[in-house]
Coordinates of C-alpha atoms in Angstrom, one line a residue:
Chain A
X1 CA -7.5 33.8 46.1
X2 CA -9.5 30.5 46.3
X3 CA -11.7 31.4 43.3
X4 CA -8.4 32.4 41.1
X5 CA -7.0 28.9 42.6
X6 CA -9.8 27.1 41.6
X7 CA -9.8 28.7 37.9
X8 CA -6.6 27.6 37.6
X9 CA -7.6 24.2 38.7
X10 CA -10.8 24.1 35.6
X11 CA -7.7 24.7 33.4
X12 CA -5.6 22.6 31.6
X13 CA -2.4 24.4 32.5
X14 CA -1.6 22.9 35.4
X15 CA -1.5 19.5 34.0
X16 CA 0.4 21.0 31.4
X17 CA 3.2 22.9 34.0
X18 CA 3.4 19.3 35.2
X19 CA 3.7 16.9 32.0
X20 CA 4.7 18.9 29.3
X21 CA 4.6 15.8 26.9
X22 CA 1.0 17.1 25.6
X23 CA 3.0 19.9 23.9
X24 CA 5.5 18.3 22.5
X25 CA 2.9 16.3 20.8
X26 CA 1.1 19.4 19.5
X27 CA 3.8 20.8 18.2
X28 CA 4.9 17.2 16.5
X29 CA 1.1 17.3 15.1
X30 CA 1.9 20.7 13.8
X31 CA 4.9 19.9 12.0
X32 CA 3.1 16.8 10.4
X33 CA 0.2 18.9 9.5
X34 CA 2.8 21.4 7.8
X35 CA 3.8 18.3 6.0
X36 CA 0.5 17.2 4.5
X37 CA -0.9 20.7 3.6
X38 CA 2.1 22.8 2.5
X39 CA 4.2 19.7 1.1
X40 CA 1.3 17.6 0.3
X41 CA 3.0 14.5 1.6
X42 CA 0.4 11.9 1.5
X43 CA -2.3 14.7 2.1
X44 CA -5.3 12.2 2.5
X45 CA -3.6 10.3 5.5
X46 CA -1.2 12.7 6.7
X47 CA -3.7 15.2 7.4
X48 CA -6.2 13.1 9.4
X49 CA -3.4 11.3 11.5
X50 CA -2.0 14.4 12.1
X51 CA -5.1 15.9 13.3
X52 CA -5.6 13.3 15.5
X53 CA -2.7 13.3 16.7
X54 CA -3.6 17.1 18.1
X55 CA -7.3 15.6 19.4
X56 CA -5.7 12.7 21.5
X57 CA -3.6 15.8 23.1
X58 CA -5.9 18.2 23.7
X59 CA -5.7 18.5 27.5
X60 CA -9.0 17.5 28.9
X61 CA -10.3 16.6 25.5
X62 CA -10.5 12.3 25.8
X63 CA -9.8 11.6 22.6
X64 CA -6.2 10.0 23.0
X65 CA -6.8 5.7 22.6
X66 CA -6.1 4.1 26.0
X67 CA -4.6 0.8 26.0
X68 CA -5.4 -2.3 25.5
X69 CA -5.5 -3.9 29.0
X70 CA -8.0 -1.3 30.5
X71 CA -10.5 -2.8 28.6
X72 CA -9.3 -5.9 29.4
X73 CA -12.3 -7.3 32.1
X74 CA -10.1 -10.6 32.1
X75 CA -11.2 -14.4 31.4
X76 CA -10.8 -12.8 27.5
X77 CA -14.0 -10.5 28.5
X78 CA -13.8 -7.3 27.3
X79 CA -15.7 -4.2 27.7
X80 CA -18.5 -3.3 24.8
X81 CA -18.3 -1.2 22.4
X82 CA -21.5 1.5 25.0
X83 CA -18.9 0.8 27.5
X84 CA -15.8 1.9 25.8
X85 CA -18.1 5.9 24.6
X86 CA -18.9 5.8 27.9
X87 CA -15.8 5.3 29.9
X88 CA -13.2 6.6 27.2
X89 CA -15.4 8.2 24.6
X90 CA -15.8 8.6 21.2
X91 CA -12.6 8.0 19.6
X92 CA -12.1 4.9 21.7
X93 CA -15.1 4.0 20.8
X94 CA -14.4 3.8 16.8
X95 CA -10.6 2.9 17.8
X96 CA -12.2 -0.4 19.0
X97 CA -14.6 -0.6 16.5
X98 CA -12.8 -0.1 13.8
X99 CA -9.2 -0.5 14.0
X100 CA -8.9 -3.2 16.6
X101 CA -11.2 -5.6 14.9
X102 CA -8.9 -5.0 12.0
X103 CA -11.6 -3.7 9.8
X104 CA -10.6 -0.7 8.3
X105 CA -7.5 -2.0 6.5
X106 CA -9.1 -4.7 4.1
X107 CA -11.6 -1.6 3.3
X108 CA -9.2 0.1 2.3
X109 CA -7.6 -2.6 -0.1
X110 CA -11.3 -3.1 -1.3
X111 CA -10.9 0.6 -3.0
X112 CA -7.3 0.1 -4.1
X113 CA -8.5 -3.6 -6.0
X114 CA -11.0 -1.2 -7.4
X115 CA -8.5 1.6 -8.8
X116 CA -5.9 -1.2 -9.7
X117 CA -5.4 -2.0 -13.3
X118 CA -3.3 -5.3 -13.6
X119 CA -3.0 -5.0 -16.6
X120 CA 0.3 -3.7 -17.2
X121 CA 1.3 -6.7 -14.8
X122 CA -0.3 -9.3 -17.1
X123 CA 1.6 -7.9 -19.8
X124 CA 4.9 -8.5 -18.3
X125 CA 4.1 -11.2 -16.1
X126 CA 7.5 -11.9 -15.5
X127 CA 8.5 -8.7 -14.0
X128 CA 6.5 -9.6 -11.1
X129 CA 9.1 -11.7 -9.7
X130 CA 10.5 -8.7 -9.2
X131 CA 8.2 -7.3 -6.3
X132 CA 8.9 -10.6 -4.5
X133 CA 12.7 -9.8 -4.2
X134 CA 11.8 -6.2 -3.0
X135 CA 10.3 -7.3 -0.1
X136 CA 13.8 -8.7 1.4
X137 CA 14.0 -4.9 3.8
X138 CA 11.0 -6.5 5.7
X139 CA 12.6 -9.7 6.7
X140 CA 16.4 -8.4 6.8
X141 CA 15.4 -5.5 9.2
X142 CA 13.1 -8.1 11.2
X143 CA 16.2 -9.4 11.8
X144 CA 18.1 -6.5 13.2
X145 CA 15.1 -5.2 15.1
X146 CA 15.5 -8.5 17.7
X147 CA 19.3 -7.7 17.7
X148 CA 18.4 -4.2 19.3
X149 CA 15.9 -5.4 21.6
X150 CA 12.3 -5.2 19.9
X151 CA 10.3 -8.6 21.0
X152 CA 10.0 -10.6 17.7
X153 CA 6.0 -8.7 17.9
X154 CA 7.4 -5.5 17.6
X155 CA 10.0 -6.7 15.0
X156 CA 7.4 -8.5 12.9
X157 CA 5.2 -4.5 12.7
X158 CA 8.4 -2.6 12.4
X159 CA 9.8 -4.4 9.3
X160 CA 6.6 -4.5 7.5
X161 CA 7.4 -0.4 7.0
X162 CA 9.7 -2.0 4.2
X163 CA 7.0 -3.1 2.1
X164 CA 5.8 0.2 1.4
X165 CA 2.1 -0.5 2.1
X166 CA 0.4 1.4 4.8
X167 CA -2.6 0.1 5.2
X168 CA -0.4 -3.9 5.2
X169 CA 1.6 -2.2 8.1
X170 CA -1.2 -1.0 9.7
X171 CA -3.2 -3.9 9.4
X172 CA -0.1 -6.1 10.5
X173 CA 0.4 -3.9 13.9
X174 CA -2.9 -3.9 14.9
X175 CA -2.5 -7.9 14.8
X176 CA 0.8 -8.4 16.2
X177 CA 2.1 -4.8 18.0
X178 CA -0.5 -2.0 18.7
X179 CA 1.2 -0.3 21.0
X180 CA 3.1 0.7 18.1
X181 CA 0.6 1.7 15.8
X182 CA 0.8 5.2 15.8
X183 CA 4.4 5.7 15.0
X184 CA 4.6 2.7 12.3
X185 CA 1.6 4.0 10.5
X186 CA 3.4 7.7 10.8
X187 CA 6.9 6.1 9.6
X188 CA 5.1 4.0 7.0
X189 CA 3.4 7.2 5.6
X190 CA 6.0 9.4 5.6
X191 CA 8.5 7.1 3.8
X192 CA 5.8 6.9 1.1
X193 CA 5.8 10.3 0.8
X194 CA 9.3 10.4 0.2
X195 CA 9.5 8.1 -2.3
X196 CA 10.3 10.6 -4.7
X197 CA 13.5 11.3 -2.5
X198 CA 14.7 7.6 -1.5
X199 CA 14.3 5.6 -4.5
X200 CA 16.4 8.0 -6.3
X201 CA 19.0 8.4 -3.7
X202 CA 19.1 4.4 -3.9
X203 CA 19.5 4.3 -7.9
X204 CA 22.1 6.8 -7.7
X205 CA 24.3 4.5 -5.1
X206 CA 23.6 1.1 -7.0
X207 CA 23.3 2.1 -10.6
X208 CA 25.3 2.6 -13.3
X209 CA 24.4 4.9 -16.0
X210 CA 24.5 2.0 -18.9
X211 CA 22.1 -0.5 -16.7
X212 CA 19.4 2.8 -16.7
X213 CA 20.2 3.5 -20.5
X214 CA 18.8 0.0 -21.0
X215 CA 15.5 0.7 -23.0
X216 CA 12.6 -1.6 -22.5
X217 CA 11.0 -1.7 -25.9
X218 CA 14.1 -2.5 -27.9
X219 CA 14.0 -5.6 -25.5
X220 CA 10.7 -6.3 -26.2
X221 CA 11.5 -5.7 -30.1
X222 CA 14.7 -8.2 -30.0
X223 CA 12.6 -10.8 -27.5
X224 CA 9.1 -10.4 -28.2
X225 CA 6.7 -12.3 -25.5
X226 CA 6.0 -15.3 -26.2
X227 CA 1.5 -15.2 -25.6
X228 CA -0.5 -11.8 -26.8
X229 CA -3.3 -11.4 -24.9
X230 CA -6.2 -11.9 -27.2
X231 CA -9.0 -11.0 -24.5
X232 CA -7.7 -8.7 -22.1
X233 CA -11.1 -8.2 -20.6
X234 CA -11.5 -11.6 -19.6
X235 CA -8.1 -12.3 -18.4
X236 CA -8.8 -9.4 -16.3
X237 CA -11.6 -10.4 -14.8
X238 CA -10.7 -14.5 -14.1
X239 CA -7.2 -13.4 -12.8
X240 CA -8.1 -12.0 -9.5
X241 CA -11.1 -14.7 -9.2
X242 CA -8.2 -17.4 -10.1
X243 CA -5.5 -15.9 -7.5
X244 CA -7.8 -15.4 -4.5
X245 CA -8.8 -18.8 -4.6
X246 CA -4.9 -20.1 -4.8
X247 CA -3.1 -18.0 -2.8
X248 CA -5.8 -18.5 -0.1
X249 CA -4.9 -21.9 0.0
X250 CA -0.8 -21.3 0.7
X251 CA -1.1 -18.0 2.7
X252 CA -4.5 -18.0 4.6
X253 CA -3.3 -15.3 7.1
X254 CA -3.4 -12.7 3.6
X255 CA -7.0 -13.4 2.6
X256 CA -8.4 -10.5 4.6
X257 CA -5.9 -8.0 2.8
X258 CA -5.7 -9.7 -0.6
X259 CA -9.0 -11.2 -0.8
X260 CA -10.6 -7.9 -0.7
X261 CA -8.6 -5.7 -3.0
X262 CA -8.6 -9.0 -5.7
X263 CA -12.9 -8.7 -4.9
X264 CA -12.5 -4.8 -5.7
X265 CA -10.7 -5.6 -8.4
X266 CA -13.1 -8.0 -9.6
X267 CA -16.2 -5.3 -9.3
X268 CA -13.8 -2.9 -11.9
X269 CA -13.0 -5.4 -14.4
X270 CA -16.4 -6.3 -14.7
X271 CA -17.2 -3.2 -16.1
X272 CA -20.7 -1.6 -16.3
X273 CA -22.4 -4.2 -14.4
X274 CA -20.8 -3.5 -11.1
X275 CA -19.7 0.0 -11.9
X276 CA -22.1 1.0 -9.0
X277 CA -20.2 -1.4 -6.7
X278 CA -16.3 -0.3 -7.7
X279 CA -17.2 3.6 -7.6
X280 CA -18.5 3.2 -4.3
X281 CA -15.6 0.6 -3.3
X282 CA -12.9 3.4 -4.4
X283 CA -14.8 6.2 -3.6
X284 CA -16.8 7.4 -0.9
X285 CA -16.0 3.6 1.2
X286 CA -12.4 4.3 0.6
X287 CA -12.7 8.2 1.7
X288 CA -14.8 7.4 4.6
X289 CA -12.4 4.1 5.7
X290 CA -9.5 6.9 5.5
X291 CA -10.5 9.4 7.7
X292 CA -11.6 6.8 10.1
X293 CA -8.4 5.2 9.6
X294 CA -6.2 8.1 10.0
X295 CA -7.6 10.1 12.9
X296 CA -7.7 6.9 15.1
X297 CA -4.4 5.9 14.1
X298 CA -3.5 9.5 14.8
X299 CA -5.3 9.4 18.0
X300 CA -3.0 6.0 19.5
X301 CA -0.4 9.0 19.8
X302 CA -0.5 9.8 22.9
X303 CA 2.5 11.7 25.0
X304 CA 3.2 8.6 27.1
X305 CA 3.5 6.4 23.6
X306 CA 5.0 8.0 21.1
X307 CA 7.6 9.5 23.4
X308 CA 9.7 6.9 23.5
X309 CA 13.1 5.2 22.5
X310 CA 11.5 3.1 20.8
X311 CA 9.7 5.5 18.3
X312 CA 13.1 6.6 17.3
X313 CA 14.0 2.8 16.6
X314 CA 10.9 2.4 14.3
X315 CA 11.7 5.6 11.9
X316 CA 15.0 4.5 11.8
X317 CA 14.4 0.8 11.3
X318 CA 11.7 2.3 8.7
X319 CA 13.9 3.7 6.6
X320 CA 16.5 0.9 6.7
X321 CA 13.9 -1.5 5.6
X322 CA 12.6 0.5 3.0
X323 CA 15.8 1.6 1.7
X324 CA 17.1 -2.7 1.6
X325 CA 13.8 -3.5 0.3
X326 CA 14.7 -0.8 -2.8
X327 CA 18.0 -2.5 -3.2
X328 CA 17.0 -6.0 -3.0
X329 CA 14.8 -5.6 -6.1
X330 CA 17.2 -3.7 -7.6
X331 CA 20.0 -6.7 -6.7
X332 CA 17.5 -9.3 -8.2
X333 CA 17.5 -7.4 -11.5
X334 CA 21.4 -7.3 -11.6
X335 CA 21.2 -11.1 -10.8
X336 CA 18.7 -11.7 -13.8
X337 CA 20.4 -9.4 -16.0
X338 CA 24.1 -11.4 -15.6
X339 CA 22.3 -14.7 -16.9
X340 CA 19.5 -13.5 -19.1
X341 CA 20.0 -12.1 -22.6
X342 CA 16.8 -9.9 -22.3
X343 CA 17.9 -7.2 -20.3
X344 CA 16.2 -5.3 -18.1
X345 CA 16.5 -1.7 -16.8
X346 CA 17.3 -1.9 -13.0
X347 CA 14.4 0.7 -12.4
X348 CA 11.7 -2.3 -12.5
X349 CA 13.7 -3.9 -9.3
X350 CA 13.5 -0.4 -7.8
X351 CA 10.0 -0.2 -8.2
X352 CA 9.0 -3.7 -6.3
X353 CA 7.6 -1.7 -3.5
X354 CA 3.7 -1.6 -3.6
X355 CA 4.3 2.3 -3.1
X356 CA 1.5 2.2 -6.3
X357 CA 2.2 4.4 -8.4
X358 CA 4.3 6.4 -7.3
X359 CA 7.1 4.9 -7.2
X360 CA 6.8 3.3 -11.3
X361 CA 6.3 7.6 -11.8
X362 CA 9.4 8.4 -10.1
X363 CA 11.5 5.6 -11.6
X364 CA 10.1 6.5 -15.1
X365 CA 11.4 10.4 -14.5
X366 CA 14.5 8.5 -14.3
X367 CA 14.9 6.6 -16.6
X368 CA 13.6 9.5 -19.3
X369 CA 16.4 11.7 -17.7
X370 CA 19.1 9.2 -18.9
X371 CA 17.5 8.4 -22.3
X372 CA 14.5 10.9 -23.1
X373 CA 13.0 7.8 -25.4
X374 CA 12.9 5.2 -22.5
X375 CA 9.4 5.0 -21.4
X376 CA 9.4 2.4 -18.5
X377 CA 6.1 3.4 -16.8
X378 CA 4.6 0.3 -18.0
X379 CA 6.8 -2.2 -17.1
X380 CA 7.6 -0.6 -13.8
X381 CA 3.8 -0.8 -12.8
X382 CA 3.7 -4.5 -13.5
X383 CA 6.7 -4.9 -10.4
X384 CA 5.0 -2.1 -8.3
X385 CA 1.6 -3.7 -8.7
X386 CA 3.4 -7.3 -7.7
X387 CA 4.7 -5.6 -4.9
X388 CA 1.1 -5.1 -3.3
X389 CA 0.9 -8.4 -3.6
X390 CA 3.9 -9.7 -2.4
X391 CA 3.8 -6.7 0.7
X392 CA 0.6 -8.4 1.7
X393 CA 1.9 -12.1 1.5
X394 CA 4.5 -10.9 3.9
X395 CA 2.2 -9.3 6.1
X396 CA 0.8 -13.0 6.1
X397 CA 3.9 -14.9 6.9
X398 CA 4.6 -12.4 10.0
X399 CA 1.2 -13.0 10.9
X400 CA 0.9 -16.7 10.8
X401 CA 4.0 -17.0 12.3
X402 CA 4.2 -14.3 15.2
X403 CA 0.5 -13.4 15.9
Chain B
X1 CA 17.1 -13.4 22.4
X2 CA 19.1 -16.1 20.6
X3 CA 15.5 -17.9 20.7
X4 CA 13.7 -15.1 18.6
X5 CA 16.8 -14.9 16.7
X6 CA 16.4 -18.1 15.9
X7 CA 12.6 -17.6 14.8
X8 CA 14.0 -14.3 12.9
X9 CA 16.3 -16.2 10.4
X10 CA 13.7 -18.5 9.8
X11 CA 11.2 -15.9 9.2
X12 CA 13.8 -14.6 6.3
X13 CA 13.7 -17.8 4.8
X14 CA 10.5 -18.8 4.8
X15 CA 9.3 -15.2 4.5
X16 CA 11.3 -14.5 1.1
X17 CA 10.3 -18.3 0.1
X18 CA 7.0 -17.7 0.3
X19 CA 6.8 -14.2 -1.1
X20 CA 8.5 -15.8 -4.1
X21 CA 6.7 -18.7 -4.5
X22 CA 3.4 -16.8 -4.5
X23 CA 4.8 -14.3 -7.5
X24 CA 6.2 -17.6 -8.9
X25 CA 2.5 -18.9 -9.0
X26 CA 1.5 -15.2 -10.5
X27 CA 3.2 -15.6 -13.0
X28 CA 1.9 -19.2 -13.8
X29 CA -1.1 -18.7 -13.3
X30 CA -1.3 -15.6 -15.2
X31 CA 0.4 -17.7 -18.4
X32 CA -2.1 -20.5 -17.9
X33 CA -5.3 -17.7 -17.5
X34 CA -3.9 -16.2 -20.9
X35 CA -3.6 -19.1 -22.4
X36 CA -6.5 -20.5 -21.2
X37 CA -8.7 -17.4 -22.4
X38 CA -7.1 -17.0 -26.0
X39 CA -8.0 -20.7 -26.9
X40 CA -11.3 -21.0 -25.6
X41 CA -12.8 -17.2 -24.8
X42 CA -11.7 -15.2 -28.4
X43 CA -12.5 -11.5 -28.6
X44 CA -16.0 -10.3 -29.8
X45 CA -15.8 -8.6 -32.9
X46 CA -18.4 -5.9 -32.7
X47 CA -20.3 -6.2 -36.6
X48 CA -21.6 -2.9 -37.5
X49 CA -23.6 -2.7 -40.7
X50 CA -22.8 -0.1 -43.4
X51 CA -26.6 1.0 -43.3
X52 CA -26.1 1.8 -39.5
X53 CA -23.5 3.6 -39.4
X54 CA -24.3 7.6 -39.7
X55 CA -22.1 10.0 -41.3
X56 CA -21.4 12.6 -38.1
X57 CA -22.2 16.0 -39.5
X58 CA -19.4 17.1 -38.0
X59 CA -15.5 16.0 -38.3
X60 CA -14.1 13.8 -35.9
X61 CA -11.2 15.8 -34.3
X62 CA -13.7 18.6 -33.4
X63 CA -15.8 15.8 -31.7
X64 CA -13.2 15.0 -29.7
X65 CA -12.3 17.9 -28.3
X66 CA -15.8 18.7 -27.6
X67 CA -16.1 15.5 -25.4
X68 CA -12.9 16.4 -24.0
X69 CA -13.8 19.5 -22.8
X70 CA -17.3 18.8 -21.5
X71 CA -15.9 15.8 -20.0
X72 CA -12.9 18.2 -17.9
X73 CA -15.6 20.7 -17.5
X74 CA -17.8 18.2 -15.7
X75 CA -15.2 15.9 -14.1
X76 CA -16.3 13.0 -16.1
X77 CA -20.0 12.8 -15.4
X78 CA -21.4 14.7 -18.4
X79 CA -21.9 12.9 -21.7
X80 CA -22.0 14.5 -25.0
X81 CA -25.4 13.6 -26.8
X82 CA -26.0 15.3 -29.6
X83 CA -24.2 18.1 -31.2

C-alpha cells in the first residue's frame, strides 16, 4: 500500500486532483494551437506561444515564468541570470534574458525595418496622417480601462492592443505591466489574426457604399501630386536616417522600437552592400527572436495568471480598442473628405493600424468587391505602414508617461 | 481613481497630439527629403553603348519565363547564366 502511495505521490496527479488550473490551461494551449495550425492564425507566433503555454503547465515540468518579486533580492539586487537556470530553470532563464531586458522586441522590429518598403508611403505622404488618427482605440480604451479598475500600468499595456502591433504591445507590457504579458500578447495576436474578420465588420457599420466606390486613381488623375520622386532610391535610404534622428529628439522613449526597424530599414534600402546584413536582420534574427519571443511569452501563462478576471477584461478591452482604433481612422477620413476636394476612399483610415499588410490586403478585397477597377493596395500601405510608426510613438507616450 | 483619471485624459491628449505631430513631421520631412533629393541627387542614367549590347539568341519573353521558373524552382537563389 505504501509503495502504490508513494507512486502516486512521484506523479503529477495529485497536484492535479488538487488544482485543476494546469488543465484548463492545457486544454486553452490546445485550442490556441488548433488556431495557429488548422486556421493558420498568425502561425509563426501563435504556435510557439501556444506551445509554451502547454510547457509552463506541464505538472512538474518548471518551465512556467515565476514572478517578478522572487527574484527580487531587494536594495534593487536581483538574482543573475546562473541563479535564475538554477533555481527556476531554463525558461526563466531566457524569460529574464530576453524578454525582461526588453530585448527581443526591437529585434524583431530590426527584421520588419528590413522587410518594410516605404515606398508606397512616400508616395502618398499624406495618407500617413491617417495612421495617426487610427491610433485613438489605444488612448480612448486607456481611458475606460481605469474606469473598470485596471491601475493606470495595466491600462497603459491593455490599450496598446489597439495599435495592432504585437511586438509594440509586448514591448510596452514588459515596461509598464508584466504580469500581463501573457494574455496581452495572446489578445494582441489573435486580434491580428482576425483582421480579416473585424476591419470588415467595422466598414460595413460605418460605410456607405458611395464613400468605398471612391476610386483612388481617378483622384490622383483629377489632383495629381504636386513632387514626383525623381530618385526613389535615395529618398529611401535618407528617410529612415532623417526620421530616427528627429523623432528621437520629441519621443525618446520610441527609439528602441523605431530606431531599430528605421536601422533595418536602412540595411534594405541600401541594397547590395548590406544585403548580408538585411537577410540576416529579416531572416534567421527575426525567426530566432520569434520563437524566443513566443514560447516565453507563452510560458508567463501560468494557471494562477492567466486565470483571472482580469484576462477577461484585456480580450474584451482588446477588441474595443482595436475595433475604435479602426473607426477613428476611418472618422478622420470622413473629416478630410467633408473639406477636401480630393476624396479619399474610407478604406485608407481603416487601414491606420500597423497590422502590415494585412490589413491594406483585406481593405483592397473590399474595395475591388464594390468597384472591381479600384486598386487601393497602394495607398492603403502608405496609412498601414504610418501606423507602425504611429503604434510605436504611442507605445512611447505610455511609456514616458506611466513607466 | 479620479487621480489616474485625471492622468488618463491627459494621456488622450497628449497621446493623440503627439502621434499626430510625429506623422505631421513624416510628412514634412518626407516633402523636404524629396525635394531635397530631386534638386541636388538626380537619377543615374545607366549609358550603354550600342557596341555592348549583345543581341540574346533567344527572344525575350522565353527568357523570362525561364528566369521565372528557375527562380520558383529554387526559391530565388538560383540565377540564370547562360542559356
Amino acid at each position: 500500500m505504501d509503495i502504490l502511495k508513494q507512486l502516486y505521490e512521484m506523479t503529477a496527479f495529485g497536484d492535479l486532483i488538487a488544482n485543476p488550473g494546469p488543465l484548463l490551461m492545457l486544454a486553452i494551449a490546445g485550442v490556441l494551437l488548433y488556431l495557429g495550425i488548422k486556421k493558420q492564425y498568425e502561425p509563426l507566433l501563435l504556435v510557439p506561444i501556444a506551445f509554451g503555454v502547454l510547457l509552463a503547465n506541464l505538472p512538474g515540468g518548471q518551465m512556467g515564468v515565476v514572478p517578478g518579486d522572487l527574484i527580487d533580492l531587494g536594495d534593487h539586487r536581483y538574482m543573475n541570470l546562473f541563479e535564475i537556470a538554477h533555481e527556476y530553470g531554463i525558461m526563466n532563464y531566457l524569460y529574464y534574458a530576453l524578454i525582461k531586458t526588453g530585448l527581443l522586441p526591437p529585434i524583431i522590429f530590426m527584421g520588419v525595418g528590413a522587410l518594410t518598403d516605404f515606398g508606397p508611403m512616400l508616395r502618398n505622404l499624406r495618407l500617413s496622417l491617417f495612421g495617426a488618427a487610427a491610433q485613438l482605440g489605444i488612448f480612448t480604451v486607456l481611458l475606460v480601462a481605469i474606469a473598470v479598475g485596471f491601475t493606470p500600468n495595466e491600462a497603459g499595456s491593455l490599450a496598446i492592443i489597439g495599435g495592432a502591433d504585437g511586438p509594440t504591445a509586448i514591448y510596452t507590457t514588459i515596461k509598464l505591466a508584466p504580469h500581463l504579458l501573457g494574455p496581452i500578447a495572446i489578445a494582441a495576436y489573435s486580434y491580428m489574426a482576425l483582421v480579416p474578420v473585424i476591419i470588415p465588420l467595422i466598414v460595413r457599420l460605418t460605410c456607405s457604399e458611395k464613400e468605398l466606390k471612391i476610386n483612388m486613381k481617378e483622384m490622383d488623375k483629377l489632383y495629381p501630386p504636386k513632387h514626383k520622386i525623381k530618385n526613389l532610391k535615395a529618398v529611401k535610404i535618407a528617410f529612415p536616417i532623417v526620421l530616427g534622428i528627429v523623432i528621437s529628439f520629441f519621443v525618446p522613449s520610441s527609439v528602441p522600437l523605431l530606431g531599430m526597424l528605421l536601422f533595418g530599414n536602412l540595411v534594405k534600402e541600401i541594397g547590395a552592400t548590406t544585403l548580408r546584413l538585411s537577410e540576416a536582420a529579416s531572416g534567421p534574427i527575426m525567426n530566432a527572436a520569434t520563437i524566443f519571443l513566443g514560447l516565453t511569452v507563452g510560458a508567463t501563462m501560468t494557471s494562477e495568471v492567466f486565470l483571472d478576471a482580469k484576462t477577461i477584461g484585456i480580450i474584451v478591452g482588446g477588441f474595443v480598442a482595436f475595433a475604435i482604433s479602426v473607426s477613428g481612422g476611418i472618422g478622420a477620413v470622413k473629416i478630410y473628405n467633408l473639406i477636401a476636394k480630393k476624396k479619399i476612399n474610407p478604406l485608407i483610415g481603416a487601414t491606420g493600424l500597423s497590422a502590415v499588410p494585412m490589413a491594406s490586403r483585406v481593405a483592397n478585397e473590399i474595395a475591388l468587391k464594390y468597384d472591381s477597377k479600384n486598386h487601393v493596395l497602394q495607398y492603403c500601405m502608405a496609412s498601414n505602414i504610418s501606423g507602425v510608426i504611429g503604434s510605436a510613438v504611442a507605445a512611447g507616450v505610455l511609456i514616458s508617461f506611466l513607466g | 481613481m479620479n487621480g489616474n483619471f485625471e492622468i488618463a485624459l491627459q494621456l488622450l491628449g497628449i497621446g493623440m497630439l503627439t502621434v499626430f505631430l510625429i506623422l505631421f513631421l513624416v510628412v514634412f520631412l518626407g516633402n523636404i527629403i524629396i525635394r531635397f533629393v530631386n534638386r541636388f541627387i538626380p537619377p543615374v542614367e545607366t549609358k550603354t553603348s550600342r557596341t555592348n549590347v549583345v543581341q540574346p539568341a533567344i527572344s525575350t519573353g522565353k527568357m523570362a519565363a525561364i528566369v521565372a521558373a528557375v527562380q520558383a524552382v529554387t526559391e530565388g537563389k538560383g540565377k540564370v547564366v547562360n542559356v
